[in-house]
Structure formats: C-alpha cells, structure tokens
Tab-separated table of C-alpha atoms in Angstrom:
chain	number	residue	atom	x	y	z
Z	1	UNK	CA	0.452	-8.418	4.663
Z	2	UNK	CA	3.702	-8.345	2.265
Z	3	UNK	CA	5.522	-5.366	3.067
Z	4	UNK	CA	5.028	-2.029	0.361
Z	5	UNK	CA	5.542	1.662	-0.731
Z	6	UNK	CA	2.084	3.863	0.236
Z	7	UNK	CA	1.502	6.979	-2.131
Z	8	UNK	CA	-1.182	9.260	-1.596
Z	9	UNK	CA	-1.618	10.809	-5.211
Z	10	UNK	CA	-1.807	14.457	-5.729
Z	11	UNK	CA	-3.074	14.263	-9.190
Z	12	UNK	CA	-4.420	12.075	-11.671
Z	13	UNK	CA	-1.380	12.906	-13.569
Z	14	UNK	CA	0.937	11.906	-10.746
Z	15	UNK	CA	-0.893	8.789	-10.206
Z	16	UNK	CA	-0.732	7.825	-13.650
Z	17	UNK	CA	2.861	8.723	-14.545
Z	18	UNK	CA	3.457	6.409	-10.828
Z	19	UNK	CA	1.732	3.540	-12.678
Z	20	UNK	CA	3.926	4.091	-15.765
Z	21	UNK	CA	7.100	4.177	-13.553
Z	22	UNK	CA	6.337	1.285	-11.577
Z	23	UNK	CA	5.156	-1.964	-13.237
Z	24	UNK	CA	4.389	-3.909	-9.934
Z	25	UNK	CA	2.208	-0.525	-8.550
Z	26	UNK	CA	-1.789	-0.557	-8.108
Z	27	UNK	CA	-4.435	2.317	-7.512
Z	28	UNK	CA	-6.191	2.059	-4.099
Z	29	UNK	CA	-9.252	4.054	-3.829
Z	30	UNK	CA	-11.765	2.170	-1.618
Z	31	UNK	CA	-9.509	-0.877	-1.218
Z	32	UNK	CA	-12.678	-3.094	-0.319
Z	33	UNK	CA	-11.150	-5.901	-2.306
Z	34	UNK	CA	-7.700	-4.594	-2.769
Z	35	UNK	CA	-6.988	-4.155	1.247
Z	36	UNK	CA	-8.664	-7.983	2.045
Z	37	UNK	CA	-6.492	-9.625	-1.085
Z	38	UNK	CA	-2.933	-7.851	0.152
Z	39	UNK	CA	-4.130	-9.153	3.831
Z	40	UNK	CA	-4.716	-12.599	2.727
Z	41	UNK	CA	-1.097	-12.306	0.727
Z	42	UNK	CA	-3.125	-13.037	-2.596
Z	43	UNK	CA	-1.209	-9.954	-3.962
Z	44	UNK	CA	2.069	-7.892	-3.368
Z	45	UNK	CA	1.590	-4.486	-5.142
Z	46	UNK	CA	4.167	-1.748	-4.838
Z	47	UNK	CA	3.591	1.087	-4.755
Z	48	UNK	CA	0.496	1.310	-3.488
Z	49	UNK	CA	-1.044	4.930	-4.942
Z	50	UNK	CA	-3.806	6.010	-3.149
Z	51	UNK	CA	-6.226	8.070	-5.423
Z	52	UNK	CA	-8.776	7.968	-2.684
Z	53	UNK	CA	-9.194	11.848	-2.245
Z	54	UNK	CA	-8.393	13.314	-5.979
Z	55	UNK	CA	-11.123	15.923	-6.958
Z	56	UNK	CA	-11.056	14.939	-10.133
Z	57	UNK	CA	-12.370	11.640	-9.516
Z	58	UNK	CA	-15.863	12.814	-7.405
Z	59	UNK	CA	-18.720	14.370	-8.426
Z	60	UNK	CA	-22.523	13.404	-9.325
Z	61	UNK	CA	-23.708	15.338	-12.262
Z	62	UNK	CA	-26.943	14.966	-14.419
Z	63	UNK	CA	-27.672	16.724	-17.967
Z	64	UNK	CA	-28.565	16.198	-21.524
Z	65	UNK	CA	-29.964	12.718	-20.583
Z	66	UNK	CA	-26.702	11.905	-18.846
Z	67	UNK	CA	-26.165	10.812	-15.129
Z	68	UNK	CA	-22.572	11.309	-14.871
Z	69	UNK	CA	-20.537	9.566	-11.687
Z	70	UNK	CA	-16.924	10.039	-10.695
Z	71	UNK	CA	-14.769	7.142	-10.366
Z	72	UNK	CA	-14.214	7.872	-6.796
Z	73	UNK	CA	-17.852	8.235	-5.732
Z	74	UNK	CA	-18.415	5.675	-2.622
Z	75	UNK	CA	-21.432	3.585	-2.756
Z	76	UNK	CA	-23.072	5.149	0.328
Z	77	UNK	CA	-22.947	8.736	-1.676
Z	78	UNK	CA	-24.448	6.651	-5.008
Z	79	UNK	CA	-27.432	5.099	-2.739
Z	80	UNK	CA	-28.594	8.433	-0.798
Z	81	UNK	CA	-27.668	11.045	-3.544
Z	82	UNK	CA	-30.922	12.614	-4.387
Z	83	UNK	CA	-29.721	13.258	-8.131
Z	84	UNK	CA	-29.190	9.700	-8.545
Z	85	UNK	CA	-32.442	8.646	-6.817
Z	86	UNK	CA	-34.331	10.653	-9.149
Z	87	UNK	CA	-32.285	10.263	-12.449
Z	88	UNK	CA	-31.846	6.145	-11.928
Z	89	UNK	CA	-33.766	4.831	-9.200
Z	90	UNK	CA	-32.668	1.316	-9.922
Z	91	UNK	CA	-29.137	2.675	-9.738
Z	92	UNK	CA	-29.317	4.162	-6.118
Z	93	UNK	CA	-31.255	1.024	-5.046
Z	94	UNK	CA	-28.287	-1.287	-6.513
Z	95	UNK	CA	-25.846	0.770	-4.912
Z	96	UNK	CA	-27.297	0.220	-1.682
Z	97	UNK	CA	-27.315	-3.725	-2.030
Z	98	UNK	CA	-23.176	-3.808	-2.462
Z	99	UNK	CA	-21.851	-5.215	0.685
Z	100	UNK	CA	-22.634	-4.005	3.889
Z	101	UNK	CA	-22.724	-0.702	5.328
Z	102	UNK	CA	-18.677	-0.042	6.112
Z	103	UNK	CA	-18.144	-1.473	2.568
Z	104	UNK	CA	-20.753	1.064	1.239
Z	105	UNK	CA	-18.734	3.948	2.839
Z	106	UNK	CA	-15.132	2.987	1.425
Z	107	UNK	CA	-15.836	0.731	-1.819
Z	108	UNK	CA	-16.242	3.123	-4.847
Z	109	UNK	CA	-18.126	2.925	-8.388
Z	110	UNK	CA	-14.570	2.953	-10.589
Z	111	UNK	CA	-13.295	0.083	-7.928
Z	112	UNK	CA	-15.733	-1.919	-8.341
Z	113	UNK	CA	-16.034	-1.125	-12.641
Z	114	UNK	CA	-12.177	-1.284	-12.260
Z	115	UNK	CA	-12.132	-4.741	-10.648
Z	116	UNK	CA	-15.038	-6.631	-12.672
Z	117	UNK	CA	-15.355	-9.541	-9.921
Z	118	UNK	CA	-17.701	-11.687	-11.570
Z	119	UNK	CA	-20.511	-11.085	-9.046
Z	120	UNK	CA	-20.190	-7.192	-8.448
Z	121	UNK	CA	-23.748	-5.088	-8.780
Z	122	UNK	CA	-22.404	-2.497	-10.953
Z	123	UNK	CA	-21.358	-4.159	-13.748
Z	124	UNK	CA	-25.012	-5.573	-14.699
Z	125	UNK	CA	-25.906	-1.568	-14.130
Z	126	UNK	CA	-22.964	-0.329	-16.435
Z	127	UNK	CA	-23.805	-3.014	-19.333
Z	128	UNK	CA	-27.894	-2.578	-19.142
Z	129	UNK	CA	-27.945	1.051	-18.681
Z	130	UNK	CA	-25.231	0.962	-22.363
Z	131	UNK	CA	-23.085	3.179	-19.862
Z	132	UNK	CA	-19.859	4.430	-20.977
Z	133	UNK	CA	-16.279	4.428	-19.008
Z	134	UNK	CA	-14.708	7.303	-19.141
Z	135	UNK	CA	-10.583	6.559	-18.601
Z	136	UNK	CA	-7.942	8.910	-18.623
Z	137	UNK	CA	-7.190	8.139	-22.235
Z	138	UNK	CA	-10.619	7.524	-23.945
Z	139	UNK	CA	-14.212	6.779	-23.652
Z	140	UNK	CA	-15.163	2.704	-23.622
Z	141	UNK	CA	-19.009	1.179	-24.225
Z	142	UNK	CA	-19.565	-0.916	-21.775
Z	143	UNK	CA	-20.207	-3.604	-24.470
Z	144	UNK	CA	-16.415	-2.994	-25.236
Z	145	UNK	CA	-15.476	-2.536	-21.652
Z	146	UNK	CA	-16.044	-5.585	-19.651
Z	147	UNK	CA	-14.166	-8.597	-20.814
Z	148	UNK	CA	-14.682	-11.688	-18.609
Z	149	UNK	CA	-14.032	-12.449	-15.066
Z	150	UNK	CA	-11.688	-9.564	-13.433
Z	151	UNK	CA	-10.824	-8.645	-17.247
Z	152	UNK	CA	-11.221	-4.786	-19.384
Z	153	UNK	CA	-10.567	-2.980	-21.760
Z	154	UNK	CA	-8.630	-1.101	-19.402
Z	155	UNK	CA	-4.893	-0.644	-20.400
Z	156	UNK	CA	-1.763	-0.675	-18.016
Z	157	UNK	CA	-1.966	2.694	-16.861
Z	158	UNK	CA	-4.871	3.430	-17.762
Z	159	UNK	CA	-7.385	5.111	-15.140
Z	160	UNK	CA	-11.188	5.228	-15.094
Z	161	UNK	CA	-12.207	8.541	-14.289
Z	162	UNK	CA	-16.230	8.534	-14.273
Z	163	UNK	CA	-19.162	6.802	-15.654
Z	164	UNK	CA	-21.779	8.137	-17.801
Z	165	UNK	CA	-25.054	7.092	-17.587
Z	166	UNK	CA	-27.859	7.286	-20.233
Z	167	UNK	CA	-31.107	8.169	-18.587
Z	168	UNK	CA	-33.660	5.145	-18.792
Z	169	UNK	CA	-36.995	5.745	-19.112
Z	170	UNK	CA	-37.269	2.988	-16.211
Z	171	UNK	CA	-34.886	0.544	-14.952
Z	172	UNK	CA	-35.109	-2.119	-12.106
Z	173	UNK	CA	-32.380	-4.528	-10.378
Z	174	UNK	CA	-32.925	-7.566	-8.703
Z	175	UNK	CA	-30.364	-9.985	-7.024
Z	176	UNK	CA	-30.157	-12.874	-4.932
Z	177	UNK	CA	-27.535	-12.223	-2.255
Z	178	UNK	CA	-24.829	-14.480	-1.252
Z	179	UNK	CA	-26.193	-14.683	2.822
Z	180	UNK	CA	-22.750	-14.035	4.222
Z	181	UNK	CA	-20.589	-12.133	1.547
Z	182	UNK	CA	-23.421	-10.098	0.362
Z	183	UNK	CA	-22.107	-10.877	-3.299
Z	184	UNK	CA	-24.563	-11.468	-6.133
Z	185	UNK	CA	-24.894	-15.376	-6.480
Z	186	UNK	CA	-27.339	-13.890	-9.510
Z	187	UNK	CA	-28.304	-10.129	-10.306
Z	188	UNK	CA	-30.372	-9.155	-13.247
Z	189	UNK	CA	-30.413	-5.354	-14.122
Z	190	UNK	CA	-33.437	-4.714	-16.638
Z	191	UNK	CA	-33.733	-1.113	-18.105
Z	192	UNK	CA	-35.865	-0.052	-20.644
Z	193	UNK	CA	-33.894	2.341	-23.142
Z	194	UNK	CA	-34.617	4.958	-26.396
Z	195	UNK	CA	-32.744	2.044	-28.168
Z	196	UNK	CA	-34.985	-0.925	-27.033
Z	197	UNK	CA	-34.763	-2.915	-23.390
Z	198	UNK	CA	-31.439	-3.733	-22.413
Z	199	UNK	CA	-30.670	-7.103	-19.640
Z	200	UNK	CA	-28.177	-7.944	-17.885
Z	201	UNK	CA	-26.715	-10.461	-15.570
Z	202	UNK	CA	-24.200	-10.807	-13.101
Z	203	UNK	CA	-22.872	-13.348	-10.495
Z	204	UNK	CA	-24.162	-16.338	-12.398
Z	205	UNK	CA	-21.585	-16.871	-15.073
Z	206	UNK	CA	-17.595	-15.678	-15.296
Z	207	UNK	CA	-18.272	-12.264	-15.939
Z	208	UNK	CA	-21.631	-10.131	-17.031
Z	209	UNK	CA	-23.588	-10.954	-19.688
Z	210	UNK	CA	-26.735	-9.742	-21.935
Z	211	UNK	CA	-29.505	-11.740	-22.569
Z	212	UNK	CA	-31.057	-11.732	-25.243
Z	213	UNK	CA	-33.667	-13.917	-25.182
Z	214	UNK	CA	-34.905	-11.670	-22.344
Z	215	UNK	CA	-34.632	-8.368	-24.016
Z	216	UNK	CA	-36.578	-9.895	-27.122
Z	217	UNK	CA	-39.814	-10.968	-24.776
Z	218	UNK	CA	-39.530	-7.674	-22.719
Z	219	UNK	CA	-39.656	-5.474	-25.538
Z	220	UNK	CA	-42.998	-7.374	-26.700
Z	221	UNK	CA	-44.122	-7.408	-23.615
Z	222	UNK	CA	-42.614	-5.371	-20.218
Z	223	UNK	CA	-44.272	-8.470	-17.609
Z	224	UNK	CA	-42.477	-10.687	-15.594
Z	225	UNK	CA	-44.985	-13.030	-17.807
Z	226	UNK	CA	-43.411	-12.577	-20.821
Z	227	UNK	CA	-40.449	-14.253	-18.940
Z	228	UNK	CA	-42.270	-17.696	-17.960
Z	229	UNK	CA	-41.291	-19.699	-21.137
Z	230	UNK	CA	-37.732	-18.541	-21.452
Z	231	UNK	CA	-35.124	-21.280	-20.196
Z	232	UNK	CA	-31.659	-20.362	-19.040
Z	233	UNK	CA	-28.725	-22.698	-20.557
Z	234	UNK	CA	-26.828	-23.195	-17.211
Z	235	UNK	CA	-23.475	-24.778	-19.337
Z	236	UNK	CA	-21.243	-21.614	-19.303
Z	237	UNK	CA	-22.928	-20.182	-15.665
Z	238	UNK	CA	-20.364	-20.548	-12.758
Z	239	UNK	CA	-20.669	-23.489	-9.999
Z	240	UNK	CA	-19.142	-23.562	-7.022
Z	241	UNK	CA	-19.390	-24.973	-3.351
Z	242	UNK	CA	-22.606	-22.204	-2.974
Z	243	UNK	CA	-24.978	-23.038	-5.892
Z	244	UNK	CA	-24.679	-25.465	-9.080
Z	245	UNK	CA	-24.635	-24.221	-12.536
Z	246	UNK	CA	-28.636	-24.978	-12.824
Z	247	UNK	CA	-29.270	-23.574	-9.481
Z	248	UNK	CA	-27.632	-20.231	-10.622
Z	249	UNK	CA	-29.312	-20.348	-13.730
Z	250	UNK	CA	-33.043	-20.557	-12.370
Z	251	UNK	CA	-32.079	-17.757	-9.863
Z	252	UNK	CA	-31.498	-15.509	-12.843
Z	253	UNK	CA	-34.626	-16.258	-14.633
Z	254	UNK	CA	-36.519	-15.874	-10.845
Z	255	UNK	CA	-34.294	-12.403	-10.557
Z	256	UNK	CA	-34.891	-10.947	-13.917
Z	257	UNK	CA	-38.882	-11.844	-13.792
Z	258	UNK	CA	-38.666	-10.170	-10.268
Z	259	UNK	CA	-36.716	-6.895	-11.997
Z	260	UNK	CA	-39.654	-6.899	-14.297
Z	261	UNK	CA	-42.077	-6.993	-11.578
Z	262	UNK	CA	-40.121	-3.946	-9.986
Z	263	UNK	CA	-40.469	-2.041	-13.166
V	1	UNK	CA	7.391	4.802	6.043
V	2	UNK	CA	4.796	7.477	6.335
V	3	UNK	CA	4.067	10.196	8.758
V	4	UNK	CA	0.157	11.009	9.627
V	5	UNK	CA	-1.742	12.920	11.536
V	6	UNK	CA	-4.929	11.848	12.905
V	7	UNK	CA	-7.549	13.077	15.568
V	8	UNK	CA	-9.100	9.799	17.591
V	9	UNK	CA	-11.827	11.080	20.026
V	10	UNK	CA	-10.727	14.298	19.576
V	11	UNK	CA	-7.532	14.277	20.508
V	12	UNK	CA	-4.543	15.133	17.978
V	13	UNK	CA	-2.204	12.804	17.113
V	14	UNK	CA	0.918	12.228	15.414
V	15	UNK	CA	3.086	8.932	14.415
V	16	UNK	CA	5.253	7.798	11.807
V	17	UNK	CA	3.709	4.234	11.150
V	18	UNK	CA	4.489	1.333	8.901
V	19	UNK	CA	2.676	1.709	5.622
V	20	UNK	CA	1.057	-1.726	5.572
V	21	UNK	CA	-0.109	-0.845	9.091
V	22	UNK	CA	-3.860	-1.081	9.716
V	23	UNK	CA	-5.874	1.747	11.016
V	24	UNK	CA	-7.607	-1.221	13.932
V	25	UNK	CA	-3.566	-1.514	14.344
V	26	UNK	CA	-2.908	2.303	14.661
V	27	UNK	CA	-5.860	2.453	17.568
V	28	UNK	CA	-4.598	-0.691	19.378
V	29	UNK	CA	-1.231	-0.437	19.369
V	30	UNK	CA	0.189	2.880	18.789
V	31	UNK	CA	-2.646	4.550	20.907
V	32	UNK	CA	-4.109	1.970	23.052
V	33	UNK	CA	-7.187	2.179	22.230
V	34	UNK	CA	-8.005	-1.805	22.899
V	35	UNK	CA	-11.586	-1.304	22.874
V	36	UNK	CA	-11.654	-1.444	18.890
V	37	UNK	CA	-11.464	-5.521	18.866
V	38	UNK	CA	-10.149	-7.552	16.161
V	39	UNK	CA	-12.532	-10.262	15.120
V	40	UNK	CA	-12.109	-11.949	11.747
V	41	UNK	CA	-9.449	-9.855	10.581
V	42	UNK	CA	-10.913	-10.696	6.893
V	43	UNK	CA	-13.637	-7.872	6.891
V	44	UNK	CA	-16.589	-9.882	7.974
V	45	UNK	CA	-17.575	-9.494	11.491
V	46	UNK	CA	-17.302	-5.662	12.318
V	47	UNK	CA	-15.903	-5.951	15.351
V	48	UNK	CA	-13.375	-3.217	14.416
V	49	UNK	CA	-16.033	-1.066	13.438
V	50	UNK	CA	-14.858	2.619	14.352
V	51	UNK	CA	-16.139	6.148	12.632
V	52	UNK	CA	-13.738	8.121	10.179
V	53	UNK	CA	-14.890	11.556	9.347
V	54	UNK	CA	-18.408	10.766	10.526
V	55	UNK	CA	-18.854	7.476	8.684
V	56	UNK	CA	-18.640	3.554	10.295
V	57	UNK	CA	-15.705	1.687	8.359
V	58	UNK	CA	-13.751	-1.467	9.187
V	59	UNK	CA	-10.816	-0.353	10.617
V	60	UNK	CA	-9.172	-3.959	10.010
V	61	UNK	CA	-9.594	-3.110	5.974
V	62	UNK	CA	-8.199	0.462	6.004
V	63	UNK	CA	-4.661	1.525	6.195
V	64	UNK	CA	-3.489	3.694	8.772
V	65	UNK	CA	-1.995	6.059	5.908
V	66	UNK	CA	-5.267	6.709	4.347
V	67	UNK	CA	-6.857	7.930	7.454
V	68	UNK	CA	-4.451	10.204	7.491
V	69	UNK	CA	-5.996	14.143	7.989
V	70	UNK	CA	-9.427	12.143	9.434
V	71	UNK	CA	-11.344	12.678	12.669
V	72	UNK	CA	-12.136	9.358	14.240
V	73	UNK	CA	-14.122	8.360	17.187
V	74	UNK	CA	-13.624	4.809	18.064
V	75	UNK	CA	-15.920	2.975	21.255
V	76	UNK	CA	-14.000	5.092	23.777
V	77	UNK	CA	-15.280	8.231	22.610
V	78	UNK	CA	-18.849	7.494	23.004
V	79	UNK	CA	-19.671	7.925	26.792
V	80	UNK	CA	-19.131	11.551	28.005
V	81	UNK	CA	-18.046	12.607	31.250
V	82	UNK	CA	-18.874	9.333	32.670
V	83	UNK	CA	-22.271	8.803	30.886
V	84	UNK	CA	-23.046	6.095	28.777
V	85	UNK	CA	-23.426	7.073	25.288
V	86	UNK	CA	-27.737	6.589	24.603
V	87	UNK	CA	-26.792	3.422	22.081
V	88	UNK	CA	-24.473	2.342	25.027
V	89	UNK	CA	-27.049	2.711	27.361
V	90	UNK	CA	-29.847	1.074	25.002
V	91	UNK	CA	-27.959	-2.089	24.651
V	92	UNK	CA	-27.686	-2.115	28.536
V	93	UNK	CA	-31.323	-1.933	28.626
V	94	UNK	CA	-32.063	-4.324	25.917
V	95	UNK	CA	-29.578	-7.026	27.005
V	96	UNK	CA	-28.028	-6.268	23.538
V	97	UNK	CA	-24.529	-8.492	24.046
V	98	UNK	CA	-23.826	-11.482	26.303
V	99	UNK	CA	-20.252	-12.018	25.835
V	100	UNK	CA	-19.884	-8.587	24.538
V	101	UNK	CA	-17.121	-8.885	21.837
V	102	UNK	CA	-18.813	-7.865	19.255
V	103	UNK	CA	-20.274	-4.913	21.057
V	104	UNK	CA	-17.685	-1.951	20.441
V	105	UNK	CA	-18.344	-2.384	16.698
V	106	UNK	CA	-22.060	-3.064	16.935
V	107	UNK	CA	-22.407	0.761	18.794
V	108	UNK	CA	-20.113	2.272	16.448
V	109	UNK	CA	-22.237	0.512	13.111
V	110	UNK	CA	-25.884	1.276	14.984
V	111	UNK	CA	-24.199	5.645	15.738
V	112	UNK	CA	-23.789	5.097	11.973
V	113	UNK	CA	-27.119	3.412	10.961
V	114	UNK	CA	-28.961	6.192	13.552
V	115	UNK	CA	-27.064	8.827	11.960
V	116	UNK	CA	-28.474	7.967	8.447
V	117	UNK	CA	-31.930	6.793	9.540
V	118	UNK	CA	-33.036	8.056	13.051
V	119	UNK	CA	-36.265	6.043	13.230
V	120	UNK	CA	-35.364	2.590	11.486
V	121	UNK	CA	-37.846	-0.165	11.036
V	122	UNK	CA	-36.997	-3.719	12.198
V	123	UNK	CA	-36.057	-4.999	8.288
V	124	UNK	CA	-33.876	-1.624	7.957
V	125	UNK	CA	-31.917	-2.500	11.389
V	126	UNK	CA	-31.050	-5.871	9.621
V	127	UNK	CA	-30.084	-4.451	6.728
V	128	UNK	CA	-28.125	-1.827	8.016
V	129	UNK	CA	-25.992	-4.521	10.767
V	130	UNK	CA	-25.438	-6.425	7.508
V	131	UNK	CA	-21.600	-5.722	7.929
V	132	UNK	CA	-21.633	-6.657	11.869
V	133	UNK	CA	-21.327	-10.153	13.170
V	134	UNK	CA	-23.167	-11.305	16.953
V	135	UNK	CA	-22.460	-15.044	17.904
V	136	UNK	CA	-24.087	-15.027	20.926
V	137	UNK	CA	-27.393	-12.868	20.927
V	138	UNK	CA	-29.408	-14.245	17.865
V	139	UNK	CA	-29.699	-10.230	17.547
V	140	UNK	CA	-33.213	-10.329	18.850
V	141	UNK	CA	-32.288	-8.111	21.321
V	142	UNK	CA	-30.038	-6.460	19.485
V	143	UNK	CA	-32.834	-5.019	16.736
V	144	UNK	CA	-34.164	-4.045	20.337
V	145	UNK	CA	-31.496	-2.095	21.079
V	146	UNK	CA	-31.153	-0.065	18.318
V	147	UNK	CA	-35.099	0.612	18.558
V	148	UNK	CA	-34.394	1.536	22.325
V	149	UNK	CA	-31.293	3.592	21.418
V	150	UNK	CA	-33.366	5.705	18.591
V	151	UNK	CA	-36.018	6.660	21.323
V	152	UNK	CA	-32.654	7.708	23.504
V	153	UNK	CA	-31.066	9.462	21.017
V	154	UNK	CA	-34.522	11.742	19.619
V	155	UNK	CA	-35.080	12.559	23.628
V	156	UNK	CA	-37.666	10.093	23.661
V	157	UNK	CA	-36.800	7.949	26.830
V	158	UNK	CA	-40.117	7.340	27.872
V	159	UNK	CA	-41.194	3.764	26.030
V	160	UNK	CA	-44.935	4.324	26.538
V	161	UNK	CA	-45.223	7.854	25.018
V	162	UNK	CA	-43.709	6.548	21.501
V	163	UNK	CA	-46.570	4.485	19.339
C-alpha cells in the first residue's frame, strides 16, 4: 500500500471541509472496497478521513411510511435490526447476502450507495424501493442518483448521510451469487409500491437498471408466470471471464421470476 | 503517523504506528501475536480473522488506526488458564483442520457465527464461514465442529442427550 495521511473525522463538517481542502482525499467508513483497492495499489488517496464512528451517520428509524438508514449503518446491523426486518423484509434479507460475514460487520449502506460497483445488492434495493439519498447538501431520487458503473449524482465533497426508504407493501430480492466473491453476477429486487411495482437489476449490466417490461407484467399479474414470455436483450448486459452477456441475461429473468415467487 | 490505543486479549496497549499499517500487521508485528495468520492478504480466505469490539473482521482489510479505542481478542485469547476454548476444543474433537492454517481464523469466524446464532443448522454454518477459506478439510468436519462446539458452548457436552 502507497503511503498516506489517516484522519479520523470529528464531524461531518470536519470531514467535509477535509474533502474541500484536499482534492486527492477519500472518506473511509467500512473500507470493504476502499482498504482491498489501496492494498492492491489501484488507488493512492490522501488523506484518508475516516467517518467510520460519526453519530450523525448511524441510526435506524421508521415513521410516516419511511424506513430511514444512516449512511454509516454496517450491513450486519441492516440484516438483524428488528425495525428493518419488519418494515422491509426483503431489505434485511439483501443485507445479509452482501459478502461474507467480516464484510457484513465493516462494509456500510452509504459505502456501498457511495461506491455503485456494478454488482452491489443495495443499489437494486435503493432504485426498486424509489429510495431517496440523503447527502449533506440535498436530497437525490434514486432514479437521479445512480449513474452507471461506479458513477452519482454525488458531487466532490459531497457526503451521503442516510437513506430513506418508502415502505412497500411487499418486496422480495433474489440474486445469483458470484461462488467466490459473493458479488451479484445478477440480482433482481421486485417491490410492489403505492405508485405501481417497481424492478430492478443489478450485476448483469454496467450499473442498475429498471425493467420495464417486468414491472408492466407484474402489475397485471404479481406471478413468477407472468414473467415466462418476457425475453431479456443481453446486448448492453456485462460479459466477462464468469458469465457471457446471454448467460447473465437468463439469470436475471430466472432471478426476478424467483423474487416473484418470494413475494 | 498516528498514535492508538488498543486492548488485544485484554491487555492495554499503546503504539505510534504507520498509518497505512494493517491491524493483522499491528497483532503480528508490533505485539507478536503470530497466531493471527496472513493468508491471501486480498480479503478472501479469513485467515486473519480476529474479533474487534465483539464482532469477527478481517484484520488484513482494516487499518490499525481505525481500531483505535477497540477491544480485540485475537486466537490467543481464546483458551483460559490453560483450557482450550469449547470451539478450540470442538475442532479437536471433530478433526476440524489438517494442516491447520486456516484454523485461528476459522475459531475466531465460528465465536462470531455462535455468538449470533447459538444453535446453527448445517446450511446456516455454510453461510455464515462464507468469508473463511479451508484447503485441506472439504469442511465436512468442519460444519462438525461448529455443531460440536455449539453443544460445548450451551453446556451441552454430552452428544447423546442433544436430539
């Protein structure tokens, strides 16, 4: 690992006025991805501030049809907190899929929404659920939010603070695990909203995606059935030395019919 | 540099370190704690599996700096006065390891599956050594072990009495 500058921050404030100070500095909170890239030299950030332990980032909070998250809420706390599990099952249950166990008790909800790796869970739970990030400067739709493989809305500077949740009536997630990394090689996150059914993907193409098609048939019909005659364009979907393009794109059809099941 | 303090096995410690030091580096090096084991070094295996404030992390993907203020118990903290820690003792039982390298992390990741779930079924063993790496077992008798070790640890050491 390139040598660099470690601040624990004492505030949100001081973390962001460090990132406006410092154009080479990055936030570490979990540092599931962050800690693994530095190792492997991939990336040289300086300073490094740690926002880890701010107060202002935690927190699990549910009212007026709202599940509210802090950005600093670990995995592990998202999978067994009882809010959660009642509020959004499918939510708890996805946030128990992420990684493996030691991941689960570092790796954090804003990381991971910060990040947007292409085959993260959350981002298929932010986009179907219509969530909203909430930054340190303004509130983003998650339709506005996520824009492409590792790419946001987010500004330089700019700091997610917690994710709010609309309440579905029911939701469901299903993904197909990479065997070693754990990593969605396709994840379909179906909920069924006040404002119609909502589904979407991630890990098949270069960032997540709706589909339409498959909100259209749900909404006539909530059955993995009403799935069977839908076909997945694999052109845009992401191929690599794991799974073709057409592979990935019958795993999401298999994932989202097995989502519906789970409904 | 940064100064931290840290309690490992519950003993209080103090050190300037290096701030792109690694916590498994810390534990190793700085305290000598060589029972932590460095396997991949890129987050897979879990050989470097060690507990900070209660919970099983990768001490190979953590800096030193951030565990600063944290209790940790690494491998060496299990046994007691000589005793082998129950999980310790379960995988002795169970012929849990054969060359053993992965072991140190595999007891620190099943403390923190048993903590979580005291009475795990076979698919929620797998699931929860998802971040831990055997090469030699098969982890046959692993899953085994951590049944054996959950009979230990709820003062059930009596195989027969227990379904």
């Amino acid at each position: 690992m390139y040598s660099f500058h470690y601040i624990e921050a004492k505030s949100l404030k001081e973390a962001g006025d460090l990132l406006a100070a410092n154009p080479d500095a990055k936030l570490l909170a979990g540092g599931m991805t962050l800690i693994p890239t530095m190792k492997a030299r991939l990336a040289q950030p300086s300073p490094l501030v740690d926002i880890a332990g701010l107060g202002e980032l935690t927190g699990i909070e549910l009212g007026d049809g709202k599940l509210v998250i802090g950005a600093a809420t670990k995995h592990h706390d998202v999978a067994t907190s009882g809010v959660v599990k009642k509020a959004i099952p499918a939510l708890a249950r996805l946030a128990g899929l992420i990684g493996d166990p030691q991941v689960r008790n570092l790796g954090t909800l804003g990381g991971s929404v910060a990040n947007n790796d292409p085959a993260a869970d959350y981002p298929a739970a932010v986009l179907a659920l219509g969530a909203t990030v909430i930054t340190t400067r303004r509130e983003i739709a998650a339709e506005d939010y996520f824009q492409g493989m590792f790419a946001t809305a987010l500004e330089p500077g700019e700091i997610v603070v917690r994710l709010s949740f609309p309440i579905p009536r029911r939701a469901a997630y299903a993904k197909f695990p990479h065997p070693a990394s754990g990593y969605a090689m396709a994840g379909v996150f179906i909920a069924g909203t006040a404002n119609g059914v909502r589904v979407a993907v991630t890990g098949a193409g270069p960032g997540v995606f709706r589909w339409p098609d498959a909100e259209a048939a749900l909404a006539k019909n909530m059955n993995p059935a009403a799935l069977d005659a839908l076909v997945v364009a694999a052109d845009d979907l992401n191929e690599d030395l794991h799974a073709p393009r057409e592979y990935r794109a019958h795993l999401v059809k298999v994932m989202a019919q097995r989502a519906a099941a789970a409904l | 540099m940064t100064t931290i303090e840290v309690t490992v096995n519950g003993v209080n410690y103090s050190r300037e370190v290096e701030d792109r030091m690694l916590l498994v580096n810390l534990l190793r090096d700085e305290l000598g704690l060589t029972g932590t084991h460095i396997g991949c070094d890129t987050s897979q295996c879990g050989c470097c599996t060690v507990h900070v404030d209660g919970r099983a992390v990768k001490s190979c993907s953590m800096l030193a700096a951030q565990a600063n203020g944290a209790e940790i118990v690494t491998i060496e903290g299990m046994a007691r006065n000589g005793a082998l820690h129950p999980i310790q003792q379960a995988f002795t039982e169970c012929h849990g390891l054969q060359c053993g390298f992965c072991t140190p992390g595999m007891i620190m990741a099943v403390a923190g599956l048993l903590k979580d779930n005291p009475d795990p079924s076979d698919e929620e063993i797998v699931h929860g050594l998802e971040g831990n790496l055997c090469r030699c077992t098969g982890y046959i008798n692993i899953v085994k072990a951590v049944k054996r070790g959950a009979e230990l640890l709820c003062g059930n050491g009596d195989k027969s009495s227990r379904r």
